[in-house]
PDB file of C-alpha atoms in Angstrom:
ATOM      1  CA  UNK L   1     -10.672   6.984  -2.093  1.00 40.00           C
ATOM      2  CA  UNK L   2      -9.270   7.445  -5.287  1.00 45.00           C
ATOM      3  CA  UNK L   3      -6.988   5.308  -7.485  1.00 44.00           C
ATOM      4  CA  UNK L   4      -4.255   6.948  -9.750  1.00 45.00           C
ATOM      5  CA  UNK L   5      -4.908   6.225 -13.492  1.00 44.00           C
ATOM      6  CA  UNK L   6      -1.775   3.954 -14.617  1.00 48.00           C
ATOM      7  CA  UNK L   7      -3.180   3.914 -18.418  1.00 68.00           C
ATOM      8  CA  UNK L   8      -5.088   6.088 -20.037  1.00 90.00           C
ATOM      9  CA  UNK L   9      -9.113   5.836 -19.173  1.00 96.00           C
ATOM     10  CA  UNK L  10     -10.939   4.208 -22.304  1.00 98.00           C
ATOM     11  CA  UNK L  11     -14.332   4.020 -20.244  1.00 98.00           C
ATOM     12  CA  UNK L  12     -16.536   4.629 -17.487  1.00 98.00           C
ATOM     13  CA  UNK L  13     -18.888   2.802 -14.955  1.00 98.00           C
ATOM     14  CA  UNK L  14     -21.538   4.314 -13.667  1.00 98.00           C
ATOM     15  CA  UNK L  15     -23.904   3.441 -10.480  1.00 98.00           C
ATOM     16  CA  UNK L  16     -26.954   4.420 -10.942  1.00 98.00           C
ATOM     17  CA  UNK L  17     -28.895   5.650  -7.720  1.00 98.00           C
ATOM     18  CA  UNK L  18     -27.146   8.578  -6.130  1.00 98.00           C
ATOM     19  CA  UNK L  19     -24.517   8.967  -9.342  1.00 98.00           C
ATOM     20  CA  UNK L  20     -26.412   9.362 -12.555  1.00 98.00           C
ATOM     21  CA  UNK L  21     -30.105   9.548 -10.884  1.00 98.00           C
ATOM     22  CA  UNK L  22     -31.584  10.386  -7.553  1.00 98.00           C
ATOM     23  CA  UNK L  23     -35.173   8.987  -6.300  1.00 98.00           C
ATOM     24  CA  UNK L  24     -38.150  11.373  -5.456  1.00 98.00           C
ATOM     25  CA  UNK L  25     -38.500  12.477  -1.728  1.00 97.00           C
ATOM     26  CA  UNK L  26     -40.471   9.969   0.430  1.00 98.00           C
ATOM     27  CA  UNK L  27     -43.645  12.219   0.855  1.00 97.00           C
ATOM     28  CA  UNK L  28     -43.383  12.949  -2.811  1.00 98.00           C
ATOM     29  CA  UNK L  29     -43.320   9.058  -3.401  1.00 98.00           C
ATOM     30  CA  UNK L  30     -46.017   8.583  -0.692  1.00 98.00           C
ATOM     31  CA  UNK L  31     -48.193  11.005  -2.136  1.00 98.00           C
ATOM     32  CA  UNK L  32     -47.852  10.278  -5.730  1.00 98.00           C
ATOM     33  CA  UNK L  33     -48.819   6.577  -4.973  1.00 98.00           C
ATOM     34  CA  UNK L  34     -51.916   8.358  -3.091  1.00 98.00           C
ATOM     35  CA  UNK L  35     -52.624  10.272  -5.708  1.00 97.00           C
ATOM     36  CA  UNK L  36     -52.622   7.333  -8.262  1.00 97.00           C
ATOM     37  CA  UNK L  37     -55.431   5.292  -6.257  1.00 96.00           C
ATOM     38  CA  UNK L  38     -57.711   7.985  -5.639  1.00 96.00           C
ATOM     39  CA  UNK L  39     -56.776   7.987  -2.308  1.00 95.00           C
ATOM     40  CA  UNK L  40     -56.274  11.234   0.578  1.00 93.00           C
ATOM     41  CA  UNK L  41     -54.981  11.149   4.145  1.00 94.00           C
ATOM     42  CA  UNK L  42     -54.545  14.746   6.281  1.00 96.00           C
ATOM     43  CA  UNK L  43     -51.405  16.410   5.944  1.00 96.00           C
ATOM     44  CA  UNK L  44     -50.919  15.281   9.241  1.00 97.00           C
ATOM     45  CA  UNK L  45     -51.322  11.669   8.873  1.00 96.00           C
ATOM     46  CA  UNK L  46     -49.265  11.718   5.523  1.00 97.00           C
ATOM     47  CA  UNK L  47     -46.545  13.814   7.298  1.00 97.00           C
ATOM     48  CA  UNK L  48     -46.315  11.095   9.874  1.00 97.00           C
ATOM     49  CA  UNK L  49     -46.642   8.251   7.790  1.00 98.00           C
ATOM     50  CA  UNK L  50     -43.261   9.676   5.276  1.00 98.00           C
ATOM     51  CA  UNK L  51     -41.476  10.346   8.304  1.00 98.00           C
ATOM     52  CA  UNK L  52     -42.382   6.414   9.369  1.00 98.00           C
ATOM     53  CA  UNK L  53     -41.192   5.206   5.946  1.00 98.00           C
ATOM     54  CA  UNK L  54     -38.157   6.912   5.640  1.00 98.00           C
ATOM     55  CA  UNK L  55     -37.379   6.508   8.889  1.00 98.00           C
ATOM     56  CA  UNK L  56     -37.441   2.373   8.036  1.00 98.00           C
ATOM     57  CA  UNK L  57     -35.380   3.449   5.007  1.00 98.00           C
ATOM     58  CA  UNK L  58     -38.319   2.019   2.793  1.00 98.00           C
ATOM     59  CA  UNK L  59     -37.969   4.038  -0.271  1.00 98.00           C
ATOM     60  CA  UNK L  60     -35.376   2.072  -2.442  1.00 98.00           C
ATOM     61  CA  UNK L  61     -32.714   4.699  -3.240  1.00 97.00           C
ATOM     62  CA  UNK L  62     -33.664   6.950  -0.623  1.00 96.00           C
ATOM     63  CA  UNK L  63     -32.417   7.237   3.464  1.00 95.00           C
ATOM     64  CA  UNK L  64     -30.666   3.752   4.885  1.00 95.00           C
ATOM     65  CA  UNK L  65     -33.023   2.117   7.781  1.00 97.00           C
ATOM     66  CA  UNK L  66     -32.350   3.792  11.053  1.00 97.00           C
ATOM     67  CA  UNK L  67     -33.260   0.272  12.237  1.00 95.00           C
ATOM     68  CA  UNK L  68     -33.039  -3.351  11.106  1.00 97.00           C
ATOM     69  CA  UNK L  69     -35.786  -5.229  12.216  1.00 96.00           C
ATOM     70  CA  UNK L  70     -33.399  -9.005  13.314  1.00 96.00           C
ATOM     71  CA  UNK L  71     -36.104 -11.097  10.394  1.00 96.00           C
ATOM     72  CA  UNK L  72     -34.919  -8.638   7.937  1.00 98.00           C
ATOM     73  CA  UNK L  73     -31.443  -8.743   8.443  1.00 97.00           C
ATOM     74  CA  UNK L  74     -30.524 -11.464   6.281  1.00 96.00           C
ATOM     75  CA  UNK L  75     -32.893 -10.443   3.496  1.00 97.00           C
ATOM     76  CA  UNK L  76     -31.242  -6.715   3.467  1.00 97.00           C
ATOM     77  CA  UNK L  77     -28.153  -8.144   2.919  1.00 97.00           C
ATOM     78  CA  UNK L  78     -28.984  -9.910  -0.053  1.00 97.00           C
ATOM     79  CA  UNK L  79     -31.417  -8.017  -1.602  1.00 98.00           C
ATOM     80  CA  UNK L  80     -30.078  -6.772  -4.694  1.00 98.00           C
ATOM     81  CA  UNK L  81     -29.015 -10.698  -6.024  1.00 98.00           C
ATOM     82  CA  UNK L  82     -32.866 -10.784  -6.547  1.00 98.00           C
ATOM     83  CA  UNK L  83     -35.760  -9.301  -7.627  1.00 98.00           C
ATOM     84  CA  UNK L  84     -37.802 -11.284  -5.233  1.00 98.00           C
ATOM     85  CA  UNK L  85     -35.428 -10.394  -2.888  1.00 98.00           C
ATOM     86  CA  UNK L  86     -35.144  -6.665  -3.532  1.00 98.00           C
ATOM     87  CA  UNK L  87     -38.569  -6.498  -3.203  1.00 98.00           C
ATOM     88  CA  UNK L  88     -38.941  -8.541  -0.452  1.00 98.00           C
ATOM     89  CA  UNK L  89     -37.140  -6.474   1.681  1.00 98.00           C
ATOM     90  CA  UNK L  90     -38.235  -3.014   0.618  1.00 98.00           C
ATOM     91  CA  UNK L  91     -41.615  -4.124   1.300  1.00 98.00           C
ATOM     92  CA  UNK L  92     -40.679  -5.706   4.773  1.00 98.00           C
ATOM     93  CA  UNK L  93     -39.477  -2.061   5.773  1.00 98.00           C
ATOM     94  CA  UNK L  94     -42.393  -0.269   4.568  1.00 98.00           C
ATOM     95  CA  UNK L  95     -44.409  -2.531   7.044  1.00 98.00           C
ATOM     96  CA  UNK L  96     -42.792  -1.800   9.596  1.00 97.00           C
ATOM     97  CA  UNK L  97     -44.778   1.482   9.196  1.00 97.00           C
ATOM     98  CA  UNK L  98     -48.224   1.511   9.746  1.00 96.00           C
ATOM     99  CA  UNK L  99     -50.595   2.723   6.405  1.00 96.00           C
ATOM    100  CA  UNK L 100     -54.099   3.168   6.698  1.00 92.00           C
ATOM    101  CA  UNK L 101     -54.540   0.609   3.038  1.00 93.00           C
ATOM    102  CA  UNK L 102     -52.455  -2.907   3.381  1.00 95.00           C
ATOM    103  CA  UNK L 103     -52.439  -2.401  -0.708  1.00 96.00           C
ATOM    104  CA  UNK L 104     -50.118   0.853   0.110  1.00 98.00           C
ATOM    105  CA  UNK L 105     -47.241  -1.434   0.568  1.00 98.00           C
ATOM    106  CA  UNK L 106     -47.096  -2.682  -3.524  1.00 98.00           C
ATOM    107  CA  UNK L 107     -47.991   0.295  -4.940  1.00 98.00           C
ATOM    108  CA  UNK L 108     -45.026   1.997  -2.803  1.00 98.00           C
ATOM    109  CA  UNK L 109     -42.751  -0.492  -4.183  1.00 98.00           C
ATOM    110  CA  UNK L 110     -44.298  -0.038  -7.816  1.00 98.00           C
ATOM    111  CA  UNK L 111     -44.129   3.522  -7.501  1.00 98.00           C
ATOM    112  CA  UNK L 112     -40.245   3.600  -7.278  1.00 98.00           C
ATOM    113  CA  UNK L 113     -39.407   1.391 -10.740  1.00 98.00           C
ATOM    114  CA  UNK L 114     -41.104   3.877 -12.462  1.00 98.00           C
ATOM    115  CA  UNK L 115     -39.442   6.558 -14.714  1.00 98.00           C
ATOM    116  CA  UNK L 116     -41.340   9.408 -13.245  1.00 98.00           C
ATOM    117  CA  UNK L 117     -39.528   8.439  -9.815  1.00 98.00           C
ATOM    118  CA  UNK L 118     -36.447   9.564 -10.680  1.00 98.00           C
ATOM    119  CA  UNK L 119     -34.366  12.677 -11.985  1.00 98.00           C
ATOM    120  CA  UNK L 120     -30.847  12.297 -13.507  1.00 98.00           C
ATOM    121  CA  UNK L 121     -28.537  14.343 -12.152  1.00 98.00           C
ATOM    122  CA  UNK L 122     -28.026  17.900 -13.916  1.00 98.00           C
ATOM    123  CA  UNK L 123     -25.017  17.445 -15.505  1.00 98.00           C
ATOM    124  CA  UNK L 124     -25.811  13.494 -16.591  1.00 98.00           C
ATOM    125  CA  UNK L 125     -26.344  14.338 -20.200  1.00 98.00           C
ATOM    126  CA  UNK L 126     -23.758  16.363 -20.415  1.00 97.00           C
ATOM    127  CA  UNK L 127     -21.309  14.122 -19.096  1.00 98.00           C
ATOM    128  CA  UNK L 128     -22.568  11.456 -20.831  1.00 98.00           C
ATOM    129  CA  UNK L 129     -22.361  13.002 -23.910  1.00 98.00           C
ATOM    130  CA  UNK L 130     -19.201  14.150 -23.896  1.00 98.00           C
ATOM    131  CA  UNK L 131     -18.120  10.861 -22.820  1.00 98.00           C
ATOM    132  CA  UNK L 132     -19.888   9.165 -26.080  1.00 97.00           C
ATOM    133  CA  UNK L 133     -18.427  12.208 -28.432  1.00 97.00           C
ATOM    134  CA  UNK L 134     -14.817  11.447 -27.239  1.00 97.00           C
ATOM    135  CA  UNK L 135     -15.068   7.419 -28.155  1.00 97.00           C
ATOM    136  CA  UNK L 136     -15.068   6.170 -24.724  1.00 98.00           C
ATOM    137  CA  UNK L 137     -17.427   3.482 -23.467  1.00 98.00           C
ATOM    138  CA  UNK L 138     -20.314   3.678 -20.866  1.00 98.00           C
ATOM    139  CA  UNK L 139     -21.617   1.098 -18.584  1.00 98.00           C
ATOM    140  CA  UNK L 140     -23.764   1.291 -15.456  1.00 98.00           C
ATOM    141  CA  UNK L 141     -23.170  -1.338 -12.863  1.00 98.00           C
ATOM    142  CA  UNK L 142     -25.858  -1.291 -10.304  1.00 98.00           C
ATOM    143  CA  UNK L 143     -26.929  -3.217  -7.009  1.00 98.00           C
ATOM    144  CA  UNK L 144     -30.736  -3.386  -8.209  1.00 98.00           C
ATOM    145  CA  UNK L 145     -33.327  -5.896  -8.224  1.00 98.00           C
ATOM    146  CA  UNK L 146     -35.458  -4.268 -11.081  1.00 98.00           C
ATOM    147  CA  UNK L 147     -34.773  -2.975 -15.243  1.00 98.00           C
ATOM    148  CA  UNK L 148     -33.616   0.124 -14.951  1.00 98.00           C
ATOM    149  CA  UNK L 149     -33.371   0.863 -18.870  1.00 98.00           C
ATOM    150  CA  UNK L 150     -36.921   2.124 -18.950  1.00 98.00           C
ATOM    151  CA  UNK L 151     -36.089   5.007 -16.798  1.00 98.00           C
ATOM    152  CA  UNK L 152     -32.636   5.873 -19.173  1.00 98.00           C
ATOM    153  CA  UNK L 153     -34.913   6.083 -22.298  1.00 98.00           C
ATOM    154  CA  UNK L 154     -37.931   7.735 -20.734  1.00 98.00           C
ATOM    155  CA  UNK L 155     -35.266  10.450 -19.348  1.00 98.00           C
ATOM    156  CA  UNK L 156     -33.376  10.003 -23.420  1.00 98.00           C
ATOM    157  CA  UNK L 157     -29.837   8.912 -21.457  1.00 98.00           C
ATOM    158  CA  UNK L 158     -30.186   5.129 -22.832  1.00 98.00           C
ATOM    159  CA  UNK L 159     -28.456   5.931 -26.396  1.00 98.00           C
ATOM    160  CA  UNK L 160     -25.325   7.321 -24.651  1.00 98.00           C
ATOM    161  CA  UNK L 161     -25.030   4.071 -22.360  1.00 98.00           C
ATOM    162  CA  UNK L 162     -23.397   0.668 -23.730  1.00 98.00           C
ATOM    163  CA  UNK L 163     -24.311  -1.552 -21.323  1.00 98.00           C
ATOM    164  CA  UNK L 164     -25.745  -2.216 -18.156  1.00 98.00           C
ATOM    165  CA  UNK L 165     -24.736  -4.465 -16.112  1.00 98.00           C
ATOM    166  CA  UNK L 166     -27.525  -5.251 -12.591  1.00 98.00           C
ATOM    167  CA  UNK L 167     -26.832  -7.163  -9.966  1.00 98.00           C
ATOM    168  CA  UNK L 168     -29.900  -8.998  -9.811  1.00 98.00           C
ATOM    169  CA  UNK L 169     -29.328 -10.094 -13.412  1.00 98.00           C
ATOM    170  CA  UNK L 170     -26.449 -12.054 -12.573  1.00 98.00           C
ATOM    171  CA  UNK L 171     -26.958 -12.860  -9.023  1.00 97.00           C
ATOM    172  CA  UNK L 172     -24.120 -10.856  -7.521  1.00 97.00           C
ATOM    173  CA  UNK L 173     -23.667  -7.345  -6.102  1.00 97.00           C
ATOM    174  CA  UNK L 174     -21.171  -5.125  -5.308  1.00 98.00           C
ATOM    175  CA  UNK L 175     -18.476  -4.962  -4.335  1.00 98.00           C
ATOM    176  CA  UNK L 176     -18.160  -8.752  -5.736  1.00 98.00           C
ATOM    177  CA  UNK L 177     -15.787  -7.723  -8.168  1.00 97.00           C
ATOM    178  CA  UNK L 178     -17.183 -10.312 -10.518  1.00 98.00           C
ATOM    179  CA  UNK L 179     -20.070  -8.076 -11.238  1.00 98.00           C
ATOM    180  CA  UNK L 180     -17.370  -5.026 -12.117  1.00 98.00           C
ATOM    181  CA  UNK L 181     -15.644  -8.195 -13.891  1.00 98.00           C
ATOM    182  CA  UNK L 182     -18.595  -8.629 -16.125  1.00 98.00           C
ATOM    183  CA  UNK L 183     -19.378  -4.861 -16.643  1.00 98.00           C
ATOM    184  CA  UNK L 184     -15.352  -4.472 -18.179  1.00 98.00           C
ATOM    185  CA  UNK L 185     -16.236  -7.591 -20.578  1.00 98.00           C
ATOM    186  CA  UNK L 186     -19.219  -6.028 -21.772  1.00 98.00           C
ATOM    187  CA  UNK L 187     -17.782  -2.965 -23.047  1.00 98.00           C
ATOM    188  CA  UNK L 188     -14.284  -4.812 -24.037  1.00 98.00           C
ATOM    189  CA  UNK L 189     -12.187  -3.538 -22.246  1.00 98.00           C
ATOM    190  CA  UNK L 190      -9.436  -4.331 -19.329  1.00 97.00           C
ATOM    191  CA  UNK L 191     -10.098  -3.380 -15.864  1.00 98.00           C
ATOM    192  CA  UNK L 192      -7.485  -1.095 -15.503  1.00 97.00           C
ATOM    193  CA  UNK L 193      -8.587   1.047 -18.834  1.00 97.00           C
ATOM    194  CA  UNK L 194     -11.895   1.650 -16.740  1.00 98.00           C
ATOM    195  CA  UNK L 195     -12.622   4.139 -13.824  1.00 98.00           C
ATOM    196  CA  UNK L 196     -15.604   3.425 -11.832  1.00 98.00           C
ATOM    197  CA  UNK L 197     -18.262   6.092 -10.846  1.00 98.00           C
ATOM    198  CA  UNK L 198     -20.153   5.914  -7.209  1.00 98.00           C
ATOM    199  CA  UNK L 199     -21.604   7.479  -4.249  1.00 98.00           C
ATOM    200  CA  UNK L 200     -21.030   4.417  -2.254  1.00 97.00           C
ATOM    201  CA  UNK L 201     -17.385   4.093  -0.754  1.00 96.00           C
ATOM    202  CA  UNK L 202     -17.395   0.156  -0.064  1.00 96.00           C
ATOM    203  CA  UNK L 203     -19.906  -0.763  -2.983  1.00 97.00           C
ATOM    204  CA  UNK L 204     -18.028   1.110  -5.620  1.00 98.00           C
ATOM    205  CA  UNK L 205     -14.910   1.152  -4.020  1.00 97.00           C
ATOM    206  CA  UNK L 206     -14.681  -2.507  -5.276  1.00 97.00           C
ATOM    207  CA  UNK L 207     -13.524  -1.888  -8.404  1.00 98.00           C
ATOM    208  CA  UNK L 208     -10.362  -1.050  -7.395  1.00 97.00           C
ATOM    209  CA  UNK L 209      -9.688  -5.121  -6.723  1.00 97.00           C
ATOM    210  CA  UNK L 210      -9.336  -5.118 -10.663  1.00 97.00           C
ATOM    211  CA  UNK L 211      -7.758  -2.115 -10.535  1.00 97.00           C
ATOM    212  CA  UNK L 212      -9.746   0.548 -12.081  1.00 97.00           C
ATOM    213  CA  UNK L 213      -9.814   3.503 -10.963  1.00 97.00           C
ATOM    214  CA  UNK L 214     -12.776   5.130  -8.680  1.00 98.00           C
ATOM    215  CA  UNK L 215     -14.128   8.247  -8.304  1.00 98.00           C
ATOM    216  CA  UNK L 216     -16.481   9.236  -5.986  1.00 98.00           C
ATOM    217  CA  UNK L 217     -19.837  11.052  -6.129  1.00 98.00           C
ATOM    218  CA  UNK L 218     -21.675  12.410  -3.151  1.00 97.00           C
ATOM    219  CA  UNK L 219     -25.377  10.968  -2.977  1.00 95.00           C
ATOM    220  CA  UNK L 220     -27.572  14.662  -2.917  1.00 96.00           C
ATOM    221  CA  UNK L 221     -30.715  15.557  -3.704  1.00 95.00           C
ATOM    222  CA  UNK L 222     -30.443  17.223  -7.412  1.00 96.00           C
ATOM    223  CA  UNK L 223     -31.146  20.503  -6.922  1.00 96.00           C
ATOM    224  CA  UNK L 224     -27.944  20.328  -4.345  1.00 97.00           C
ATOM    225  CA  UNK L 225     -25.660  18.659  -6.696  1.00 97.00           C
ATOM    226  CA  UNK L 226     -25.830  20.574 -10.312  1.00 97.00           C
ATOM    227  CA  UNK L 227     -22.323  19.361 -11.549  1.00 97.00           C
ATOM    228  CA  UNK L 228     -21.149  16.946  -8.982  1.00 97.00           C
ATOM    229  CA  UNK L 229     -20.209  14.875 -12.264  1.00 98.00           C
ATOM    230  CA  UNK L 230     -18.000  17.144 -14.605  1.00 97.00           C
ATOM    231  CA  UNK L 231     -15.036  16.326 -12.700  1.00 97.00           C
ATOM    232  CA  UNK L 232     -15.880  12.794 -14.137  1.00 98.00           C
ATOM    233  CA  UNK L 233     -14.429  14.552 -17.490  1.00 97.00           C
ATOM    234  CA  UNK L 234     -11.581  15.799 -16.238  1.00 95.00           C
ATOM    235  CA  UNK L 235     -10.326  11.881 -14.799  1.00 95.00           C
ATOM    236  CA  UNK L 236     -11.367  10.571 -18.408  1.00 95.00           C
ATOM    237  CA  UNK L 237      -9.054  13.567 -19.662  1.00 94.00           C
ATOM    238  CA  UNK L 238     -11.447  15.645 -21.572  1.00 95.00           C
ATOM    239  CA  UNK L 239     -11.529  19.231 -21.681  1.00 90.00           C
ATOM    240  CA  UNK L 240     -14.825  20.854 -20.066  1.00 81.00           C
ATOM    241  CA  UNK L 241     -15.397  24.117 -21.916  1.00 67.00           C
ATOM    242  CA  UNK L 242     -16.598  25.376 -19.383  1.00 59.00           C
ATOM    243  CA  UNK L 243     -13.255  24.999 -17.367  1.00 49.00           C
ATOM    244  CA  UNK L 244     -11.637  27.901 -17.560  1.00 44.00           C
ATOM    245  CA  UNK L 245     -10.167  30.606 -19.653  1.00 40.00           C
ATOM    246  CA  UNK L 246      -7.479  28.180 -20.795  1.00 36.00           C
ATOM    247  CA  UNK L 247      -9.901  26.252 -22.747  1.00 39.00           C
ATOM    248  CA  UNK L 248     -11.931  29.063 -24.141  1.00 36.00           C
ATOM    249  CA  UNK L 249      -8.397  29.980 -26.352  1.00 32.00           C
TER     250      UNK L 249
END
């Protein structure tokens, strides 16, 4: 679902999770928290207990539930307007899955705000970049319930951003258009100067209520998405050098 650009594109909103970044595996997040607290289960056991948590869709970022437990329902629904939501309900997934240490549960959830967690995409930097050399304006809009600036300068991607605008920050979430609203203000400009970045059609696909344009992203593991972002350049109307041998002359 794309919109067609009416004026010409003075900046760029981002998601974060599955469009700039992408979490770490769930038995790479399992056994990383493991790791952390001294802890070891078989290969077995660990094998069985990832499959359990992604399964539940417990790893923030990662696979969606396969199944909503009804006392969750309510809380999934909200949980990016909160941090004690977001949390809430991650944590209400993971136990759903049974882990030989009750203090598995928090450290899971701590595990994923960390910067080590995640990997920006390829091509981020280089998107980003080229973005900030040709004068236009970067914000990410996410549906979050934690800071995710810590993981943009640990990965050096926070001086190419202007602004980031989280849901749980201002208690709504996509695809509230408010939120996109307040993401346009903070980089001054009008809605319809803006095209919006996703992987998620009816999150992201919000934007176009203001009428910004969207461009869609699809949510990969890195290795299987190296440049699923350049086309991002060619939207904004910059010239990839990389994009053929028109642009090497």
């Amino acid at each position: 679902m794309t919109v067609k650009e009416a004026v010409t594109i003075k900046g760029v909103l981002f998601d974060f999770s599955g469009t700039l970044f992408r979490i770490e595996s769930t038995s790479d997040w399992l056994r990383a928290v493991l790791d952390a607290r001294g802890e070891r289960l078989a290969e077995a056991e660990l094998a069985r207990c990832a499959e359990g948590l992604e399964a539940a869709g417990a790893l923030p970022g990662g696979s969606f539930p396969q199944r909503m437990p009804d006392e969750l329902s309510e809380l999934w629904r909200t949980r990016d307007i909160s941090g004690e939501h977001h949390r809430a309900a991650y944590t209400g997934l993971a136990r759903q899955v049974g882990l030989p240490d009750e203090g598995l549960y928090d450290a899971l959830y701590d595990r994923h705000m960390t910067p080590d967690a995640w990997s920006p995409y390829p091509d981020a930097a280089e998107v980003l970049g080229a973005l900030r050399d040709h004068g236009l304006a970067v914000a990410v809009v996410s549906n979050i319930g934690w800071d995710l600036r810590p993981v943009f300068r640990a990965h050096g991607l926070d001086p190419l951003v202007d602004a980031y605008v989280l849901s749980y920050e201002h208690g709504v979430q996509k695809p509230d258009a408010r939120l996109f609203r307040t993401a346009c203000e903070a980089i001054g400009l009008d809605p319809r100067e803006v095209l919006m970045v996703g992987d998620d059609q009816r999150a992201d696909g919000g934007a176009v209520r203001l009428g910004s344009a969207v461009h869609f992203v699809d949510h990969l593991p890195v290795h299987q998405r190296p440049e699923g972002l350049l086309p991002v350049l060619d939207r904004a109307g910059i010239t990839r050098p990389s994009a053929g041998p028109a642009a090497a002359r």
